[in-house]
Amino acid sequence: MSETVPSRQAQKERTREAILAAALGLSHDHGFAQLSLRQVTRAAGVVPTAFYRHFDSMDEVGLALVEQSFTTLRGMIRDAQRNPDIVDNLIDASADVLVAAVKANREHFAFVARERLGGSATVRAAIQHELELFISELALFLARIPQLARWSGEDVKMVSGLFVRNMVYRAEQVVETPVGRPDLEEEIKRKARREMRMVVLGFKAWRSDA
């Protein structure tokens, strides 16, 4: 009996992951909003009744994929907070980390890039919510930078938003970059660094009461 319960739980988790993986893969060609439950269950190798043991609707699948995708971004921030090299070399390190993270999780970043402006309204709203959370988390990290010590919380969050919007744009470019083109990846990093430096140059001159 003690072996059966963990085995059933493991099988249940495998089924859930198979459904999510199938939806993620199919969304690449068709767009998530165009997918049907039957398409996903067929690709996952499960019957439709098994789907409803894990999700109430396709929108719930989309929300789970959004959560999976942003787990990577949240991990990037937490790793940065523990890494003194990133804190000391924020601009260069951020560009390197971003490109590496997108390459390692290309399908999830591609999903966010496709769905954040089109498709399911539920999924779009979830992506926007996650981006706002990401901006808030990054703002907590940026507040540790000495040049921002006297800034208001609103202004720190504003500059965090500038960084995040730049990262999203550059991440979408990495997604579209053909595999095996490090020259194009380096050009994306170069542009991202220049843009971030332009923002940072304004740190000293900015006053929150301006």
Coordinates of C-alpha atoms in Angstrom, one line a residue:
M1 CA 0.0 0.0 0.0
S2 CA 2.8 2.4 0.9
E3 CA 4.3 1.9 -2.6
T4 CA 1.0 2.3 -4.4
V5 CA 0.2 5.8 -3.3
P6 CA 3.5 7.4 -4.3
S7 CA 3.2 5.5 -7.6
R8 CA -0.2 6.8 -8.3
Q9 CA 0.8 10.3 -7.4
A10 CA 3.9 10.1 -9.7
Q11 CA 1.7 8.8 -12.6
K12 CA -0.8 11.7 -12.0
E13 CA 2.1 14.2 -12.1
R14 CA 3.4 12.6 -15.3
T15 CA 0.0 12.9 -17.0
R16 CA -0.3 16.5 -16.0
E17 CA 3.2 17.3 -17.4
A18 CA 2.4 15.4 -20.6
I19 CA -0.7 17.6 -21.1
L20 CA 1.3 20.8 -20.5
A21 CA 4.2 19.6 -22.8
A22 CA 1.7 18.7 -25.5
A23 CA -0.1 22.1 -25.3
L24 CA 3.3 24.0 -25.3
G25 CA 4.5 22.1 -28.3
L26 CA 1.3 22.4 -30.3
S27 CA 1.0 26.1 -29.5
H28 CA 4.2 26.7 -31.4
D29 CA 2.5 25.9 -34.7
H30 CA -1.1 26.8 -34.0
G31 CA -1.2 29.4 -31.3
F32 CA -2.6 28.5 -27.9
A33 CA -6.0 30.0 -28.4
Q34 CA -6.6 27.8 -31.5
L35 CA -5.9 24.5 -29.6
S36 CA -8.7 22.1 -28.8
L37 CA -8.8 19.8 -25.8
R38 CA -8.9 16.8 -28.1
Q39 CA -5.8 18.0 -30.0
V40 CA -3.9 18.3 -26.7
T41 CA -5.0 15.0 -25.2
R42 CA -4.3 13.2 -28.5
A43 CA -0.7 14.6 -28.5
A44 CA -0.3 13.8 -24.8
G45 CA -1.5 10.2 -25.3
V46 CA -4.3 10.5 -22.8
V47 CA -8.1 10.3 -23.0
P48 CA -10.2 13.5 -22.5
T49 CA -11.5 12.3 -19.2
A50 CA -7.9 12.2 -17.9
F51 CA -7.6 15.9 -18.8
Y52 CA -10.4 16.8 -16.5
R53 CA -8.7 15.2 -13.5
H54 CA -6.1 17.9 -13.8
F55 CA -7.7 20.9 -15.5
D56 CA -11.2 22.4 -15.8
S57 CA -10.5 24.0 -19.1
M58 CA -7.9 24.9 -21.7
D59 CA -7.6 28.3 -20.1
E60 CA -6.3 26.6 -16.9
V61 CA -3.7 24.8 -19.1
G62 CA -2.7 28.2 -20.4
L63 CA -2.4 29.7 -16.9
A64 CA -0.2 26.7 -15.8
L65 CA 2.1 27.3 -18.8
V66 CA 2.3 31.0 -17.9
E67 CA 3.3 30.0 -14.4
Q68 CA 5.9 27.6 -15.7
S69 CA 7.4 30.2 -18.0
F70 CA 7.8 32.9 -15.4
T71 CA 9.3 30.5 -12.9
T72 CA 12.5 30.9 -15.0
L73 CA 12.4 34.7 -14.7
R74 CA 11.8 34.6 -11.0
G75 CA 14.8 32.2 -10.7
M76 CA 16.9 34.7 -12.6
I77 CA 16.2 37.4 -10.1
R78 CA 16.9 35.2 -7.1
D79 CA 20.1 33.9 -8.6
A80 CA 21.2 37.5 -9.3
Q81 CA 20.5 38.5 -5.7
R82 CA 22.9 35.8 -4.5
N83 CA 25.6 36.4 -7.1
P84 CA 28.0 39.3 -6.2
D85 CA 29.4 39.3 -9.8
I86 CA 26.0 40.2 -11.1
V87 CA 25.5 42.9 -8.5
D88 CA 28.9 44.4 -9.3
N89 CA 28.5 44.1 -13.1
L90 CA 24.8 44.5 -13.5
I91 CA 24.6 45.5 -17.1
D92 CA 27.0 43.0 -18.7
A93 CA 25.9 40.1 -16.5
S94 CA 22.2 40.8 -17.1
A95 CA 22.6 40.6 -20.9
D96 CA 24.5 37.3 -20.6
V97 CA 22.0 35.8 -18.1
L98 CA 19.1 36.8 -20.3
V99 CA 20.4 35.2 -23.5
A100 CA 21.4 32.0 -21.6
A101 CA 18.0 31.7 -19.9
V102 CA 16.1 32.1 -23.2
K103 CA 18.3 29.6 -25.0
A104 CA 17.8 27.1 -22.1
N105 CA 14.0 27.6 -22.0
R106 CA 13.3 28.6 -25.6
E107 CA 9.8 27.0 -25.8
H108 CA 8.5 28.8 -22.7
F109 CA 9.9 32.2 -23.8
A110 CA 8.4 31.7 -27.2
F111 CA 5.0 30.9 -25.7
V112 CA 5.1 34.2 -23.7
A113 CA 6.2 36.1 -26.8
R114 CA 3.4 34.7 -28.9
E115 CA 0.6 34.9 -26.3
R116 CA 1.3 38.2 -24.5
L117 CA -0.3 40.4 -27.2
G118 CA -2.7 37.9 -28.8
G119 CA -4.8 34.9 -28.3
S120 CA -6.6 34.0 -25.1
A121 CA -7.6 37.0 -23.0
T122 CA -7.2 35.0 -19.9
V123 CA -3.6 34.0 -20.8
R124 CA -2.8 37.6 -21.9
A125 CA -4.0 38.9 -18.5
A126 CA -1.9 36.3 -16.7
I127 CA 1.2 37.2 -18.6
Q128 CA 0.7 40.9 -17.9
H129 CA 0.2 40.1 -14.2
E130 CA 3.4 38.1 -14.1
L131 CA 5.3 40.9 -15.8
E132 CA 4.1 43.3 -13.1
L133 CA 5.2 40.9 -10.4
F134 CA 8.6 40.6 -12.2
I135 CA 9.0 44.4 -12.3
S136 CA 8.2 44.5 -8.5
E137 CA 10.8 41.8 -7.7
L138 CA 13.4 43.5 -9.9
A139 CA 12.7 46.8 -8.2
L140 CA 13.5 45.3 -4.8
F141 CA 16.9 44.2 -6.2
L142 CA 17.6 47.5 -7.8
A143 CA 16.8 49.4 -4.6
R144 CA 20.0 47.9 -3.2
I145 CA 22.1 49.9 -5.7
P146 CA 23.7 52.9 -4.0
Q147 CA 22.8 55.4 -6.7
L148 CA 19.1 54.6 -6.2
A149 CA 19.2 54.9 -2.4
R150 CA 17.4 58.3 -2.3
W151 CA 14.9 57.5 -5.0
S152 CA 11.2 57.0 -4.2
G153 CA 9.8 53.5 -4.4
E154 CA 7.7 54.7 -7.4
D155 CA 10.8 55.8 -9.3
V156 CA 12.7 52.6 -8.6
K157 CA 9.8 50.6 -9.9
M158 CA 9.7 52.9 -13.0
V159 CA 13.3 52.2 -13.9
S160 CA 12.6 48.5 -13.2
G161 CA 9.9 48.6 -15.7
L162 CA 12.3 50.1 -18.3
F163 CA 14.7 47.2 -17.7
V164 CA 12.0 44.6 -17.9
R165 CA 10.5 45.9 -21.1
N166 CA 13.9 46.0 -22.7
M167 CA 14.5 42.4 -21.5
V168 CA 11.2 41.2 -22.9
Y169 CA 12.0 42.8 -26.3
R170 CA 15.5 41.3 -26.4
A171 CA 14.2 37.9 -25.2
E172 CA 11.8 37.8 -28.1
Q173 CA 14.7 38.6 -30.5
V174 CA 16.7 35.7 -29.0
V175 CA 13.7 33.4 -29.5
E176 CA 13.6 34.3 -33.2
T177 CA 17.4 33.9 -33.6
P178 CA 18.3 30.7 -35.6
V179 CA 20.1 28.1 -33.5
G180 CA 23.9 28.1 -34.1
R181 CA 24.2 31.9 -34.7
P182 CA 26.3 33.1 -31.8
D183 CA 27.1 36.2 -33.8
L184 CA 23.5 37.3 -33.7
E185 CA 23.2 36.5 -30.0
E186 CA 26.2 38.7 -29.3
E187 CA 24.7 41.6 -31.3
I188 CA 21.5 41.3 -29.2
K189 CA 23.6 41.4 -26.0
R190 CA 25.6 44.4 -27.3
K191 CA 22.4 46.4 -28.0
A192 CA 20.8 45.4 -24.7
R193 CA 24.0 46.6 -22.8
R194 CA 24.0 49.9 -24.7
E195 CA 20.3 50.5 -23.9
M196 CA 20.8 49.6 -20.2
R197 CA 23.9 51.9 -20.0
M198 CA 21.9 54.7 -21.4
V199 CA 19.3 54.2 -18.6
V200 CA 22.0 53.9 -15.9
L201 CA 23.7 57.1 -17.1
G202 CA 20.6 59.0 -16.0
F203 CA 20.8 57.6 -12.4
K204 CA 23.0 60.3 -11.0
A205 CA 21.1 63.2 -12.6
W206 CA 17.6 61.9 -11.7
R207 CA 15.8 63.3 -8.7
S208 CA 12.6 61.8 -7.4
D209 CA 11.1 65.2 -6.8
A210 CA 11.8 66.3 -10.4

